[in-house]
Tab-separated table of C-alpha atoms in Angstrom:
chain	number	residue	atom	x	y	z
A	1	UNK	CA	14.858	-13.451	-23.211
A	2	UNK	CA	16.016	-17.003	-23.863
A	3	UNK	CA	14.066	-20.374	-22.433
A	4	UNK	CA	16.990	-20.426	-19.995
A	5	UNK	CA	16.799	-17.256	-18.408
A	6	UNK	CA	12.900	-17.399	-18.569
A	7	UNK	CA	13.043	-20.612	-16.439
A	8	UNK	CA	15.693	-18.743	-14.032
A	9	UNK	CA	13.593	-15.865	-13.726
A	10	UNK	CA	10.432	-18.113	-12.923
A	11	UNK	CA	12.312	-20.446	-10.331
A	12	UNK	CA	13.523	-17.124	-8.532
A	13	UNK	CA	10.027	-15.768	-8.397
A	14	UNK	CA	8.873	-19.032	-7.211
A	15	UNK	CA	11.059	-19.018	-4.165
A	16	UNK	CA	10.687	-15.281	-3.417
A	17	UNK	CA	6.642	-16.293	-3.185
A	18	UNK	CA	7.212	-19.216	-1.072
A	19	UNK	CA	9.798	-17.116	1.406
A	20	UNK	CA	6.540	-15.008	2.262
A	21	UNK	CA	4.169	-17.497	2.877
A	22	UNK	CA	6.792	-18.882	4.984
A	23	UNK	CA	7.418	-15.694	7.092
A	24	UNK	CA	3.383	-15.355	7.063
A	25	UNK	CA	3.168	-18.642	8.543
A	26	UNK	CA	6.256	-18.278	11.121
A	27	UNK	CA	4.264	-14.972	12.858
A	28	UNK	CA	0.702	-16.647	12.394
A	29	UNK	CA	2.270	-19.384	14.331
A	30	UNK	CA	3.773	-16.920	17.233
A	31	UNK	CA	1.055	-15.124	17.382
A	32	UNK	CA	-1.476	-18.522	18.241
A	33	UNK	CA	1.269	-19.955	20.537
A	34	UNK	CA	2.036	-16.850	22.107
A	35	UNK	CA	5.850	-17.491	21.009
A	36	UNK	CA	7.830	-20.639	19.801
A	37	UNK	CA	10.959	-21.912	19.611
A	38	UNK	CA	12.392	-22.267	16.457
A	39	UNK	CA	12.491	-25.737	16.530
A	40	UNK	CA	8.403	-25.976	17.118
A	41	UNK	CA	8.655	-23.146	14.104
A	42	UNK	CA	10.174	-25.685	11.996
A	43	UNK	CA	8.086	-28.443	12.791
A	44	UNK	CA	5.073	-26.021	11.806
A	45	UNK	CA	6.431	-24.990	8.509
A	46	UNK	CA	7.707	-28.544	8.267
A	47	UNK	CA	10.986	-27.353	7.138
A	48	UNK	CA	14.530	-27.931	8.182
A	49	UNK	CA	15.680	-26.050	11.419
A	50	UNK	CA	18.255	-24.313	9.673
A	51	UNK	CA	16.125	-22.663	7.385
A	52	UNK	CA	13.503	-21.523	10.244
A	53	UNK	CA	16.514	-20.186	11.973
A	54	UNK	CA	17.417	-17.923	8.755
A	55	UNK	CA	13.287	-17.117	8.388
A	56	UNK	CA	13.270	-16.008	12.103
A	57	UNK	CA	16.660	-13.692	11.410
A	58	UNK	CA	15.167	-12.268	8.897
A	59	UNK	CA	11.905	-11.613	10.205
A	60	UNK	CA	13.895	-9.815	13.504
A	61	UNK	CA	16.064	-7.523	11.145
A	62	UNK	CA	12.635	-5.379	10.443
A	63	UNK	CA	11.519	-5.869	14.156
A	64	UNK	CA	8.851	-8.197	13.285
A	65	UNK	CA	9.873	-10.694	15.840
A	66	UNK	CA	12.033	-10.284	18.616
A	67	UNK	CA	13.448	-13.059	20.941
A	68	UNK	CA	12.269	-13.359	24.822
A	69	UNK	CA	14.766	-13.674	27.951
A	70	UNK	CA	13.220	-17.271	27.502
A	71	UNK	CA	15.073	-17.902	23.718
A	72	UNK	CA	11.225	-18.079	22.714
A	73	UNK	CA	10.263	-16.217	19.328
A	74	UNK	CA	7.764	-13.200	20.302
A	75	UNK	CA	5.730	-10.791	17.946
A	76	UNK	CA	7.777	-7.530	17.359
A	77	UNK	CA	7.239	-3.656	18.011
A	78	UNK	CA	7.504	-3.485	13.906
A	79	UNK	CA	4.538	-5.044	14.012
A	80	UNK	CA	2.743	-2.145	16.184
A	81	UNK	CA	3.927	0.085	14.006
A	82	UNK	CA	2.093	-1.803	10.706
A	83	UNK	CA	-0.984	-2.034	12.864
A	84	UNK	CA	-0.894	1.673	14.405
A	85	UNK	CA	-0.426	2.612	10.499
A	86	UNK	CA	-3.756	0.685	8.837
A	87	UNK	CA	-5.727	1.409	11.935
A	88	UNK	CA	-7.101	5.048	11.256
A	89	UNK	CA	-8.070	3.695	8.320
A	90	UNK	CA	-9.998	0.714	9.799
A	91	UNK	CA	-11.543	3.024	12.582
A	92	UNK	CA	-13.313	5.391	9.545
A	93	UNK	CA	-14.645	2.915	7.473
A	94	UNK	CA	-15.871	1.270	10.779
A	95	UNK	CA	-17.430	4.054	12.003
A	96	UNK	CA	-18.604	5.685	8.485
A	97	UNK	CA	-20.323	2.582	7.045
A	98	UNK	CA	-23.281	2.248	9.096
A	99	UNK	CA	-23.494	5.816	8.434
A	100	UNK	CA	-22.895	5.599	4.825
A	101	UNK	CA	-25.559	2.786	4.884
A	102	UNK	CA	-28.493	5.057	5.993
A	103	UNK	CA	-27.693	7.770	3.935
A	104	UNK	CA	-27.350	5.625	1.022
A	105	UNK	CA	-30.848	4.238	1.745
A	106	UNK	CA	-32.121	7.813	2.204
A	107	UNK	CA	-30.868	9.492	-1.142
A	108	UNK	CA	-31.684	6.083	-2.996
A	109	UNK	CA	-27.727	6.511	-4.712
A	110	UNK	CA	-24.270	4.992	-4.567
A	111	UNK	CA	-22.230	6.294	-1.621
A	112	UNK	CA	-18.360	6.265	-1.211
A	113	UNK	CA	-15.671	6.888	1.794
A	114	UNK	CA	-12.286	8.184	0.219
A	115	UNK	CA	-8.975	9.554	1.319
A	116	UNK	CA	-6.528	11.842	-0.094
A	117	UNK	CA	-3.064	8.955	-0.292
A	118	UNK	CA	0.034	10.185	-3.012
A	119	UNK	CA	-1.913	12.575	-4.972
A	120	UNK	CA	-5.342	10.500	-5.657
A	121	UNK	CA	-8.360	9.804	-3.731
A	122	UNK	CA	-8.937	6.014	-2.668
A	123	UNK	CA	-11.926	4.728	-1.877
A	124	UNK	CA	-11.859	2.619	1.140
A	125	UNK	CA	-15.867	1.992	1.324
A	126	UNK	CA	-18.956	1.791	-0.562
A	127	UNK	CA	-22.930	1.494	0.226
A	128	UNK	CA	-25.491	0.852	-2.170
A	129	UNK	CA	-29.216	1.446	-1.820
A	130	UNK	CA	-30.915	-1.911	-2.517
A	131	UNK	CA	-33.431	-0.522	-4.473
A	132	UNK	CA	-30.797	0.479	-6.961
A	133	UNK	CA	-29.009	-1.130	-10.412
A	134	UNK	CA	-25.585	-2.552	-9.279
A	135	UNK	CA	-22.648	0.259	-10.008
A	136	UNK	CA	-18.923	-0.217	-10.150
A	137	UNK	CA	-17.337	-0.825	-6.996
A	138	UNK	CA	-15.151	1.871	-6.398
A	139	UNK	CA	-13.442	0.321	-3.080
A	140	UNK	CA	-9.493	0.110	-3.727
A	141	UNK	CA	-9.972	1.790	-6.716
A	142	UNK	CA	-7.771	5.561	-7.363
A	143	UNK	CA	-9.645	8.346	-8.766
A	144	UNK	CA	-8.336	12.007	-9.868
A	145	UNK	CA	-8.897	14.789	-7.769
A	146	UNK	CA	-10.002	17.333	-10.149
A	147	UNK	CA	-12.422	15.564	-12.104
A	148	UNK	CA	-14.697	13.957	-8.853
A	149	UNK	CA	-16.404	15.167	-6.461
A	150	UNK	CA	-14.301	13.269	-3.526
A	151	UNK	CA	-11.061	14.700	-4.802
A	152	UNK	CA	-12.071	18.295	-5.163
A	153	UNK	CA	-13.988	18.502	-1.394
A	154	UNK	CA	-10.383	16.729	-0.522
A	155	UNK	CA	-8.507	19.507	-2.594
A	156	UNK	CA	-10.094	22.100	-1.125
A	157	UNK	CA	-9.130	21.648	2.344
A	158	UNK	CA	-5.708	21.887	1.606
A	159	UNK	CA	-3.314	24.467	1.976
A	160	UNK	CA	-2.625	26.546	-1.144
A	161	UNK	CA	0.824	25.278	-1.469
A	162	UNK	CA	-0.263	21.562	-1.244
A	163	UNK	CA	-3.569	21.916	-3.692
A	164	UNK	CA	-1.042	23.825	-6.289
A	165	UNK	CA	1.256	21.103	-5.990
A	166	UNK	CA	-1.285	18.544	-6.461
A	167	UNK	CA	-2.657	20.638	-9.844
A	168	UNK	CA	0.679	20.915	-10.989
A	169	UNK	CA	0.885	20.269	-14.426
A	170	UNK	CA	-1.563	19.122	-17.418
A	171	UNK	CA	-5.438	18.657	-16.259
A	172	UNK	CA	-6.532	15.424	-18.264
A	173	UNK	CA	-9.378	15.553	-19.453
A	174	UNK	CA	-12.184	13.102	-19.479
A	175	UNK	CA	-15.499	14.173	-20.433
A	176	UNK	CA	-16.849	17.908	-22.409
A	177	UNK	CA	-17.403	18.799	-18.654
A	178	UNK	CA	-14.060	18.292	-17.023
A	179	UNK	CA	-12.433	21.389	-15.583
A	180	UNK	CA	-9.130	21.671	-17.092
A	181	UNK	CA	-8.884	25.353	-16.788
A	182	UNK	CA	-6.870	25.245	-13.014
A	183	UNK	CA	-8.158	29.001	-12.367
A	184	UNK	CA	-11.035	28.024	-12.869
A	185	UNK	CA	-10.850	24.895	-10.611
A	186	UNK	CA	-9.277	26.927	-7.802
A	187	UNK	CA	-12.510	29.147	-8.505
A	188	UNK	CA	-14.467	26.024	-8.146
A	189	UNK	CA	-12.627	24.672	-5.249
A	190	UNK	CA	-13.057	27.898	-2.950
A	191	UNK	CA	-16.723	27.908	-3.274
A	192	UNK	CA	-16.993	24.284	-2.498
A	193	UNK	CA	-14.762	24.999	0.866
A	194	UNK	CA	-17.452	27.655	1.319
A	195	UNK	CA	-20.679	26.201	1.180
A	196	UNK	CA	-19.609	23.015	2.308
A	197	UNK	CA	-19.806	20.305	-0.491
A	198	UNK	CA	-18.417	20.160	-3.912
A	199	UNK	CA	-20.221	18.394	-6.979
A	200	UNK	CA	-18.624	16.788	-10.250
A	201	UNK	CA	-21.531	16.980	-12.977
A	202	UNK	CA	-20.455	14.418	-15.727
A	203	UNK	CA	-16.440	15.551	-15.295
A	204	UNK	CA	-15.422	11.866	-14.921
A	205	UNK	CA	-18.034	9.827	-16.864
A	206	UNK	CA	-20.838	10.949	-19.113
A	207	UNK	CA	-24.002	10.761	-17.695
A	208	UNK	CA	-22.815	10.329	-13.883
A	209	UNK	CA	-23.419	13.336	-11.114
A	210	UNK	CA	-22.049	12.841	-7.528
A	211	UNK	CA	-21.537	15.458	-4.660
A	212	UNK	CA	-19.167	15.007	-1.823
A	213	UNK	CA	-18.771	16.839	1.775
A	214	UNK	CA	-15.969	16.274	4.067
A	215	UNK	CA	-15.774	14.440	7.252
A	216	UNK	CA	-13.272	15.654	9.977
A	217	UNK	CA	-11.172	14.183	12.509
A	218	UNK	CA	-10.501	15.381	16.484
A	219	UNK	CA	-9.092	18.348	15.556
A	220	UNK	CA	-10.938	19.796	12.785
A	221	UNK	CA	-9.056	18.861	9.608
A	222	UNK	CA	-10.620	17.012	6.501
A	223	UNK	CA	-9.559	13.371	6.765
A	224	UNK	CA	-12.234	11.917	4.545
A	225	UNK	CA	-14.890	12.331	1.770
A	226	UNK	CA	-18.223	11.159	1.504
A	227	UNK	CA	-19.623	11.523	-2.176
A	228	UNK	CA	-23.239	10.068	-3.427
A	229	UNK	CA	-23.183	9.272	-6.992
A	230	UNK	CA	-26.043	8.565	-9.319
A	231	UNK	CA	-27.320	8.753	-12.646
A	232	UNK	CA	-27.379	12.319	-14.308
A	233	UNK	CA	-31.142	11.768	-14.675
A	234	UNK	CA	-31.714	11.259	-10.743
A	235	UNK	CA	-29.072	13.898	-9.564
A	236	UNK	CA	-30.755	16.637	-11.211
A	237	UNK	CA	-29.446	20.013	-10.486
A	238	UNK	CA	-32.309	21.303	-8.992
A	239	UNK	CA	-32.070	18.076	-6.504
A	240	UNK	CA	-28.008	18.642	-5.933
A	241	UNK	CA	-28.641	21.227	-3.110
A	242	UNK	CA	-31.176	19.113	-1.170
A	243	UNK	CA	-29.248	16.248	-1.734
A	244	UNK	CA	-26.069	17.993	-0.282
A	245	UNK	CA	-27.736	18.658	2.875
A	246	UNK	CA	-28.534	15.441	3.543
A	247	UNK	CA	-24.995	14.096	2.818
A	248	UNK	CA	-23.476	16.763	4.988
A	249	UNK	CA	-25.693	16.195	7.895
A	250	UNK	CA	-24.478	12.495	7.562
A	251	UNK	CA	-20.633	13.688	7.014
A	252	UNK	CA	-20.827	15.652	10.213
A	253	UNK	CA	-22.299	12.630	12.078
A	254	UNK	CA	-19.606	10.881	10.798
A	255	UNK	CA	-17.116	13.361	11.956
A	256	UNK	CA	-18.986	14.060	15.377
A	257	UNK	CA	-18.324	9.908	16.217
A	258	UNK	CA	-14.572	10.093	15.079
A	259	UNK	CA	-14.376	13.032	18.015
A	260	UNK	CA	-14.800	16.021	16.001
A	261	UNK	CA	-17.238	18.728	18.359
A	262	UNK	CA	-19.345	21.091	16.159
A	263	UNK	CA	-17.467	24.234	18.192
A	264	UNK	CA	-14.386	23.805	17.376
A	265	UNK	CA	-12.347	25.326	15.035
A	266	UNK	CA	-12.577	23.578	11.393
A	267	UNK	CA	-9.644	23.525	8.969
């Protein structure tokens, strides 16, 4: 690429950046004046009242703003429909940490909160026991299904279609202990769904054990797994099944303050 087009490239990038901290700023502003004109919207962004004019346009194209029978600028429905869309999210990890908390006190081990989202799970929450070394912080971060304990409790609640999907393909392989064989898995995966948690014994990392049960929504389906992760020294296997009892007891509390009742049907 020559200087020329570097500098091109750079200056376009530039502007693209400063075009969202502009619209940023232009619904920040609506939303603390409960609406603006788009001349106070230009005074704000200290900008020319042509170009708030073009920001506001654009902004109303994706229904992020919409205009009053006043000619005021108002928040849009396309905002509703961003918040509606992060706000199961926010209500689980809400409701799940001080959950998560205790039981992370309790077993004395790393907990996590993670979702099934394109194919991985994502963590969206972690609690540490203070008495314990500082792990990696597994919030944001995307993590196979096959090879953790998370993804498999989250596999096995699927429908066979959807899990098979899901396995398509090549199984990487990351430690001695990863299951790569997907009979096997599927094996695996049905026994979890039976007894109620599933358990990843140094398949992602040597020397790290974690277990995971699920947590369910209203209706009874898996929305969420809670895995406790620890040192392959501390999670014994003689300790897993104790261990798993505690988790679940917390996953159901969990589930039983989303709105899930113990009698109903699970999925």
């Amino acid at each position: 690429m020559t200087e020329r087009a570097m500098t091109e490239r750079s200056t376009t990038s530039h502007g693209a950046v400063q075009s969202v901290d502009r619209a940023v700023k232009v619904l920040e502003t609506i939303a603390r004046e409960d609406g603006a004109s788009v001349a106070a919207i230009a005074r704000e962004l200290e900008v020319h009242a042509s170009t708030a004019s073009r920001l506001v346009a654009s902004l109303e194209r994706h229904d992020l703003v919409e205009r009053g029978d006043d000619g005021a600028v108002q928040l849009g429905v396309g905002l509703l429909r961003l918040a509606s869309a992060a706000r199961p999210r926010r209500d689980l990890t809400a409701i799940a940490g001080p959950v998560c908390e205790a039981l992370a006190e309790e077993l004395g081990e790393t907990v996590n909160v993670a979702v099934l989202r394109g194919g991985v799970a994502v963590n969206l929450y972690q609690a540490q026991a203070r008495s314990t070394v500082a792990m990696h912080n597994w919030v944001g971060d995307r993590t196979v299904l096959h090879a953790t304990s998370s993804g498999k409790m989250l596999l096995a609640h699927l429908d066979p279609a959807q899990r098979r999907e899901l396995l398509r393909g090549e199984l990487e392989s990351f430690t001695a202990r990863t299951l790569t064989d997907p009979a096997a898995l599927e094996r695996q995966l049905d026994e979890a769904r039976e007894r109620g948690w599933a358990e990843a014994v140094e398949e992602f990392e040597e020397g790290l054990v974690a277990l995971a049960a699920p947590v369910r929504g209203p209706e009874g389906t898996v929305i969420a797994a809670v895995s406790a992760a620890g040192p392959a020294y501390r999670l014994a296997p003689e300790r897993l099944p104790e261990a798993a009892e505690v988790l679940r007891a917390a996953t159901e509390e969990i589930s039983r303050r989303l709105g899930h009742r113990g009698d109903q049907r699970d999925l």
